[in-house]
């Protein structure tokens, strides 16, 4: 009866930002990104990609509550980088990885369908 | 710092490809990417499914909402879905979701006039768009000996005098909203196992002991070569990470006789489609959807600007 609407899970409400950024007030080069209407799919790949960056001292994400459709990604970097820089780099790298994967998969499909 | 990159270049090898089935290897990436792909294939690749049903006449034994639910679950060919609009952000029809850009109309009329029961199936649905029709399994080798037996997916059965007449609207959606929009029947991946047999230690075993090692695995992973009588790995992928062989070897007092590792950058995917999109296309669509999702979580310009201002202010306040 009082269940939230199903679309609540993936439609960003009007007037809300998809990604908001908040610097840590006490630690330099630490920040949290709040990503609206995303879940483990994005959270985990971004976190793992951040771990590949040597300048990232800490990266983690959490889904605070199953009925709050947002994730919080926390990043802590060395002075060589900044959370924002590391976050952008991680997304760019993942994007390029998927470009490569797509091309590789298409080539495989062409190869396999050519065989028959 | 500029120009730094931690990008990977994953490798793909397709082992088997059919319209509704794909098996492939994915290497040189990590479990997070493999799992993201799996999750996207199941819940976020769009398809088209019946979403609104107006029933004119229903004198069948099933009630209206029961039939509406069954209609929703019928897979429709959805090659068009990626380029179609969601009704909720279609500006051509002010959100009533009944225009040609975001919907497809179906009609069904069936009446049983003789003593024989009439099966109303997905073949009785008439689509306003020839590219969006109920999935047809008859051309695939689905095990129906006689093509006459194959008449689509049964919706309801009618007895003499019963009638069903309705109009249905199909819309684009994703599995996260309702499972009827999921293009995937099953998507799984496993780590590729790496199985090592210590040959020297194995030589010290009697044939009975070797047989007991081979038989300790519930799936047929190992076998004994009939000529050399050596224990060999027959099918590493049959291993289900059950640890039974390792326990057996331990119990025999021969730890290290068999060692099994999961390769952490190598995955074997199996993808089964409902028929809404081809299995190969499903994977490609999933990659595309994941790319769009990543694009959506990029920081917006004003967030960066706001931080630049407050960042300097912050540095100032910290006594910089």
mmCIF file with all atom_site columns, C-alpha atoms in Angstrom, chain B residues 68-191:
data_model
loop_
_atom_site.group_PDB
_atom_site.id
_atom_site.type_symbol
_atom_site.label_atom_id
_atom_site.label_alt_id
_atom_site.label_comp_id
_atom_site.label_asym_id
_atom_site.label_entity_id
_atom_site.label_seq_id
_atom_site.pdbx_PDB_ins_code
_atom_site.Cartn_x
_atom_site.Cartn_y
_atom_site.Cartn_z
_atom_site.occupancy
_atom_site.B_iso_or_equiv
_atom_site.pdbx_formal_charge
_atom_site.auth_seq_id
_atom_site.auth_comp_id
_atom_site.auth_asym_id
_atom_site.auth_atom_id
_atom_site.pdbx_PDB_model_num
ATOM 1   C CA . UNK B 1 68  ? -2.858  -8.773  -18.210 1.00 0.00 ? 68  UNK B CA 1
ATOM 2   C CA . UNK B 1 69  ? -0.008  -10.203 -16.150 1.00 0.00 ? 69  UNK B CA 1
ATOM 3   C CA . UNK B 1 70  ? 0.457   -13.121 -18.553 1.00 0.00 ? 70  UNK B CA 1
ATOM 4   C CA . UNK B 1 71  ? 0.542   -10.713 -21.509 1.00 0.00 ? 71  UNK B CA 1
ATOM 5   C CA . UNK B 1 72  ? 3.223   -8.650  -19.800 1.00 0.00 ? 72  UNK B CA 1
ATOM 6   C CA . UNK B 1 73  ? 5.491   -11.673 -19.451 1.00 0.00 ? 73  UNK B CA 1
ATOM 7   C CA . UNK B 1 74  ? 5.471   -12.537 -23.162 1.00 0.00 ? 74  UNK B CA 1
ATOM 8   C CA . UNK B 1 75  ? 8.882   -11.670 -24.648 1.00 0.00 ? 75  UNK B CA 1
ATOM 9   C CA . UNK B 1 76  ? 8.665   -9.303  -27.628 1.00 0.00 ? 76  UNK B CA 1
ATOM 10  C CA . UNK B 1 77  ? 11.414  -8.815  -30.205 1.00 0.00 ? 77  UNK B CA 1
ATOM 11  C CA . UNK B 1 78  ? 13.229  -5.729  -28.958 1.00 0.00 ? 78  UNK B CA 1
ATOM 12  C CA . UNK B 1 79  ? 16.040  -4.880  -31.397 1.00 0.00 ? 79  UNK B CA 1
ATOM 13  C CA . UNK B 1 80  ? 14.504  -1.419  -31.529 1.00 0.00 ? 80  UNK B CA 1
ATOM 14  C CA . UNK B 1 81  ? 14.483  -0.921  -27.754 1.00 0.00 ? 81  UNK B CA 1
ATOM 15  C CA . UNK B 1 82  ? 17.941  0.671   -27.452 1.00 0.00 ? 82  UNK B CA 1
ATOM 16  C CA . UNK B 1 83  ? 16.957  3.541   -29.770 1.00 0.00 ? 83  UNK B CA 1
ATOM 17  C CA . UNK B 1 84  ? 13.361  3.838   -28.549 1.00 0.00 ? 84  UNK B CA 1
ATOM 18  C CA . UNK B 1 85  ? 12.224  6.381   -25.966 1.00 0.00 ? 85  UNK B CA 1
ATOM 19  C CA . UNK B 1 86  ? 11.033  5.645   -22.470 1.00 0.00 ? 86  UNK B CA 1
ATOM 20  C CA . UNK B 1 87  ? 7.412   6.856   -22.207 1.00 0.00 ? 87  UNK B CA 1
ATOM 21  C CA . UNK B 1 88  ? 8.304   8.842   -19.113 1.00 0.00 ? 88  UNK B CA 1
ATOM 22  C CA . UNK B 1 89  ? 10.691  11.079  -21.068 1.00 0.00 ? 89  UNK B CA 1
ATOM 23  C CA . UNK B 1 90  ? 8.832   11.107  -24.349 1.00 0.00 ? 90  UNK B CA 1
ATOM 24  C CA . UNK B 1 91  ? 7.854   14.691  -25.169 1.00 0.00 ? 91  UNK B CA 1
ATOM 25  C CA . UNK B 1 92  ? 5.725   13.766  -28.177 1.00 0.00 ? 92  UNK B CA 1
ATOM 26  C CA . UNK B 1 93  ? 2.852   12.457  -26.092 1.00 0.00 ? 93  UNK B CA 1
ATOM 27  C CA . UNK B 1 94  ? 3.039   14.379  -22.810 1.00 0.00 ? 94  UNK B CA 1
ATOM 28  C CA . UNK B 1 95  ? 3.597   11.264  -20.788 1.00 0.00 ? 95  UNK B CA 1
ATOM 29  C CA . UNK B 1 96  ? 0.425   9.364   -21.628 1.00 0.00 ? 96  UNK B CA 1
ATOM 30  C CA . UNK B 1 97  ? 2.779   6.913   -23.311 1.00 0.00 ? 97  UNK B CA 1
ATOM 31  C CA . UNK B 1 98  ? 0.676   6.052   -26.332 1.00 0.00 ? 98  UNK B CA 1
ATOM 32  C CA . UNK B 1 99  ? 2.531   7.613   -29.243 1.00 0.00 ? 99  UNK B CA 1
ATOM 33  C CA . UNK B 1 100 ? 4.518   5.890   -31.975 1.00 0.00 ? 100 UNK B CA 1
ATOM 34  C CA . UNK B 1 101 ? 7.887   6.986   -30.528 1.00 0.00 ? 101 UNK B CA 1
ATOM 35  C CA . UNK B 1 102 ? 7.480   5.216   -27.223 1.00 0.00 ? 102 UNK B CA 1
ATOM 36  C CA . UNK B 1 103 ? 4.816   2.537   -27.614 1.00 0.00 ? 103 UNK B CA 1
ATOM 37  C CA . UNK B 1 104 ? 3.532   -0.305  -29.754 1.00 0.00 ? 104 UNK B CA 1
ATOM 38  C CA . UNK B 1 105 ? -0.112  -1.280  -29.868 1.00 0.00 ? 105 UNK B CA 1
ATOM 39  C CA . UNK B 1 106 ? -1.387  -4.847  -29.898 1.00 0.00 ? 106 UNK B CA 1
ATOM 40  C CA . UNK B 1 107 ? -4.851  -6.253  -30.519 1.00 0.00 ? 107 UNK B CA 1
ATOM 41  C CA . UNK B 1 108 ? -6.237  -9.640  -29.611 1.00 0.00 ? 108 UNK B CA 1
ATOM 42  C CA . UNK B 1 109 ? -9.596  -11.066 -30.641 1.00 0.00 ? 109 UNK B CA 1
ATOM 43  C CA . UNK B 1 110 ? -10.493 -14.675 -29.987 1.00 0.00 ? 110 UNK B CA 1
ATOM 44  C CA . UNK B 1 111 ? -13.734 -16.540 -29.595 1.00 0.00 ? 111 UNK B CA 1
ATOM 45  C CA . UNK B 1 112 ? -14.329 -20.242 -29.273 1.00 0.00 ? 112 UNK B CA 1
ATOM 46  C CA . UNK B 1 113 ? -17.205 -21.336 -31.480 1.00 0.00 ? 113 UNK B CA 1
ATOM 47  C CA . UNK B 1 114 ? -17.004 -25.122 -31.466 1.00 0.00 ? 114 UNK B CA 1
ATOM 48  C CA . UNK B 1 115 ? -16.783 -27.923 -28.941 1.00 0.00 ? 115 UNK B CA 1
ATOM 49  C CA . UNK B 1 116 ? -13.030 -28.126 -29.061 1.00 0.00 ? 116 UNK B CA 1
ATOM 50  C CA . UNK B 1 117 ? -11.026 -26.012 -26.594 1.00 0.00 ? 117 UNK B CA 1
ATOM 51  C CA . UNK B 1 118 ? -9.374  -23.032 -28.231 1.00 0.00 ? 118 UNK B CA 1
ATOM 52  C CA . UNK B 1 119 ? -5.839  -22.129 -27.179 1.00 0.00 ? 119 UNK B CA 1
ATOM 53  C CA . UNK B 1 120 ? -5.259  -18.394 -27.300 1.00 0.00 ? 120 UNK B CA 1
ATOM 54  C CA . UNK B 1 121 ? -1.528  -17.886 -27.776 1.00 0.00 ? 121 UNK B CA 1
ATOM 55  C CA . UNK B 1 122 ? 1.015   -15.161 -28.449 1.00 0.00 ? 122 UNK B CA 1
ATOM 56  C CA . UNK B 1 123 ? 0.436   -15.822 -32.166 1.00 0.00 ? 123 UNK B CA 1
ATOM 57  C CA . UNK B 1 124 ? -3.040  -14.294 -31.785 1.00 0.00 ? 124 UNK B CA 1
ATOM 58  C CA . UNK B 1 125 ? -1.567  -10.928 -30.799 1.00 0.00 ? 125 UNK B CA 1
ATOM 59  C CA . UNK B 1 126 ? -1.609  -8.499  -33.720 1.00 0.00 ? 126 UNK B CA 1
ATOM 60  C CA . UNK B 1 127 ? 1.077   -5.850  -33.561 1.00 0.00 ? 127 UNK B CA 1
ATOM 61  C CA . UNK B 1 128 ? 0.908   -2.370  -35.055 1.00 0.00 ? 128 UNK B CA 1
ATOM 62  C CA . UNK B 1 129 ? 4.668   -2.573  -35.685 1.00 0.00 ? 129 UNK B CA 1
ATOM 63  C CA . UNK B 1 130 ? 6.146   -5.521  -37.584 1.00 0.00 ? 130 UNK B CA 1
ATOM 64  C CA . UNK B 1 131 ? 9.517   -5.104  -35.828 1.00 0.00 ? 131 UNK B CA 1
ATOM 65  C CA . UNK B 1 132 ? 7.942   -5.662  -32.415 1.00 0.00 ? 132 UNK B CA 1
ATOM 66  C CA . UNK B 1 133 ? 6.198   -9.039  -32.341 1.00 0.00 ? 133 UNK B CA 1
ATOM 67  C CA . UNK B 1 134 ? 6.013   -11.915 -29.858 1.00 0.00 ? 134 UNK B CA 1
ATOM 68  C CA . UNK B 1 135 ? 9.188   -13.975 -29.943 1.00 0.00 ? 135 UNK B CA 1
ATOM 69  C CA . UNK B 1 136 ? 8.923   -16.908 -32.341 1.00 0.00 ? 136 UNK B CA 1
ATOM 70  C CA . UNK B 1 137 ? 10.706  -20.062 -31.259 1.00 0.00 ? 137 UNK B CA 1
ATOM 71  C CA . UNK B 1 138 ? 9.554   -22.240 -34.145 1.00 0.00 ? 138 UNK B CA 1
ATOM 72  C CA . UNK B 1 139 ? 12.556  -21.601 -36.401 1.00 0.00 ? 139 UNK B CA 1
ATOM 73  C CA . UNK B 1 140 ? 14.990  -22.661 -33.712 1.00 0.00 ? 140 UNK B CA 1
ATOM 74  C CA . UNK B 1 141 ? 15.456  -26.345 -33.036 1.00 0.00 ? 141 UNK B CA 1
ATOM 75  C CA . UNK B 1 142 ? 13.263  -26.271 -29.959 1.00 0.00 ? 142 UNK B CA 1
ATOM 76  C CA . UNK B 1 143 ? 12.296  -29.922 -29.985 1.00 0.00 ? 143 UNK B CA 1
ATOM 77  C CA . UNK B 1 144 ? 8.863   -29.665 -31.570 1.00 0.00 ? 144 UNK B CA 1
ATOM 78  C CA . UNK B 1 145 ? 8.648   -32.486 -34.082 1.00 0.00 ? 145 UNK B CA 1
ATOM 79  C CA . UNK B 1 146 ? 5.665   -31.094 -35.884 1.00 0.00 ? 146 UNK B CA 1
ATOM 80  C CA . UNK B 1 147 ? 5.603   -27.372 -36.689 1.00 0.00 ? 147 UNK B CA 1
ATOM 81  C CA . UNK B 1 148 ? 1.807   -27.551 -36.348 1.00 0.00 ? 148 UNK B CA 1
ATOM 82  C CA . UNK B 1 149 ? 2.224   -28.252 -32.623 1.00 0.00 ? 149 UNK B CA 1
ATOM 83  C CA . UNK B 1 150 ? 4.145   -25.039 -32.209 1.00 0.00 ? 150 UNK B CA 1
ATOM 84  C CA . UNK B 1 151 ? 1.700   -22.227 -31.708 1.00 0.00 ? 151 UNK B CA 1
ATOM 85  C CA . UNK B 1 152 ? 3.450   -19.695 -29.533 1.00 0.00 ? 152 UNK B CA 1
ATOM 86  C CA . UNK B 1 153 ? 2.988   -19.060 -25.836 1.00 0.00 ? 153 UNK B CA 1
ATOM 87  C CA . UNK B 1 154 ? -0.408  -20.002 -24.412 1.00 0.00 ? 154 UNK B CA 1
ATOM 88  C CA . UNK B 1 155 ? -2.223  -17.068 -22.815 1.00 0.00 ? 155 UNK B CA 1
ATOM 89  C CA . UNK B 1 156 ? -5.570  -18.671 -21.964 1.00 0.00 ? 156 UNK B CA 1
ATOM 90  C CA . UNK B 1 157 ? -7.778  -21.558 -23.079 1.00 0.00 ? 157 UNK B CA 1
ATOM 91  C CA . UNK B 1 158 ? -11.364 -20.879 -24.174 1.00 0.00 ? 158 UNK B CA 1
ATOM 92  C CA . UNK B 1 159 ? -14.365 -23.167 -24.027 1.00 0.00 ? 159 UNK B CA 1
ATOM 93  C CA . UNK B 1 160 ? -17.326 -22.985 -26.395 1.00 0.00 ? 160 UNK B CA 1
ATOM 94  C CA . UNK B 1 161 ? -18.934 -19.554 -26.242 1.00 0.00 ? 161 UNK B CA 1
ATOM 95  C CA . UNK B 1 162 ? -16.105 -17.872 -24.310 1.00 0.00 ? 162 UNK B CA 1
ATOM 96  C CA . UNK B 1 163 ? -14.488 -14.797 -25.786 1.00 0.00 ? 163 UNK B CA 1
ATOM 97  C CA . UNK B 1 164 ? -11.468 -12.580 -25.247 1.00 0.00 ? 164 UNK B CA 1
ATOM 98  C CA . UNK B 1 165 ? -11.049 -9.170  -26.840 1.00 0.00 ? 165 UNK B CA 1
ATOM 99  C CA . UNK B 1 166 ? -8.457  -6.625  -25.759 1.00 0.00 ? 166 UNK B CA 1
ATOM 100 C CA . UNK B 1 167 ? -6.065  -3.841  -26.689 1.00 0.00 ? 167 UNK B CA 1
ATOM 101 C CA . UNK B 1 168 ? -2.571  -3.764  -25.216 1.00 0.00 ? 168 UNK B CA 1
ATOM 102 C CA . UNK B 1 169 ? 0.168   -1.134  -25.181 1.00 0.00 ? 169 UNK B CA 1
ATOM 103 C CA . UNK B 1 170 ? 3.798   -2.280  -25.076 1.00 0.00 ? 170 UNK B CA 1
ATOM 104 C CA . UNK B 1 171 ? 6.473   0.062   -23.800 1.00 0.00 ? 171 UNK B CA 1
ATOM 105 C CA . UNK B 1 172 ? 10.199  0.193   -23.326 1.00 0.00 ? 172 UNK B CA 1
ATOM 106 C CA . UNK B 1 173 ? 11.464  -0.660  -19.859 1.00 0.00 ? 173 UNK B CA 1
ATOM 107 C CA . UNK B 1 174 ? 14.256  -2.261  -17.864 1.00 0.00 ? 174 UNK B CA 1
ATOM 108 C CA . UNK B 1 175 ? 14.431  -5.305  -15.609 1.00 0.00 ? 175 UNK B CA 1
ATOM 109 C CA . UNK B 1 176 ? 15.008  -3.130  -12.557 1.00 0.00 ? 176 UNK B CA 1
ATOM 110 C CA . UNK B 1 177 ? 11.472  -1.811  -12.968 1.00 0.00 ? 177 UNK B CA 1
ATOM 111 C CA . UNK B 1 178 ? 9.839   -5.203  -13.541 1.00 0.00 ? 178 UNK B CA 1
ATOM 112 C CA . UNK B 1 179 ? 11.340  -8.583  -14.425 1.00 0.00 ? 179 UNK B CA 1
ATOM 113 C CA . UNK B 1 180 ? 9.145   -8.762  -17.542 1.00 0.00 ? 180 UNK B CA 1
ATOM 114 C CA . UNK B 1 181 ? 11.538  -6.275  -19.153 1.00 0.00 ? 181 UNK B CA 1
ATOM 115 C CA . UNK B 1 182 ? 14.605  -8.384  -18.468 1.00 0.00 ? 182 UNK B CA 1
ATOM 116 C CA . UNK B 1 183 ? 16.127  -9.704  -21.720 1.00 0.00 ? 183 UNK B CA 1
ATOM 117 C CA . UNK B 1 184 ? 18.132  -12.331 -19.840 1.00 0.00 ? 184 UNK B CA 1
ATOM 118 C CA . UNK B 1 185 ? 16.916  -15.786 -18.916 1.00 0.00 ? 185 UNK B CA 1
ATOM 119 C CA . UNK B 1 186 ? 20.160  -16.493 -17.060 1.00 0.00 ? 186 UNK B CA 1
ATOM 120 C CA . UNK B 1 187 ? 23.531  -14.804 -17.023 1.00 0.00 ? 187 UNK B CA 1
ATOM 121 C CA . UNK B 1 188 ? 26.310  -16.397 -15.008 1.00 0.00 ? 188 UNK B CA 1
ATOM 122 C CA . UNK B 1 189 ? 30.058  -16.214 -14.815 1.00 0.00 ? 189 UNK B CA 1
ATOM 123 C CA . UNK B 1 190 ? 32.622  -18.372 -13.045 1.00 0.00 ? 190 UNK B CA 1
ATOM 124 C CA . UNK B 1 191 ? 36.282  -17.980 -12.282 1.00 0.00 ? 191 UNK B CA 1
#
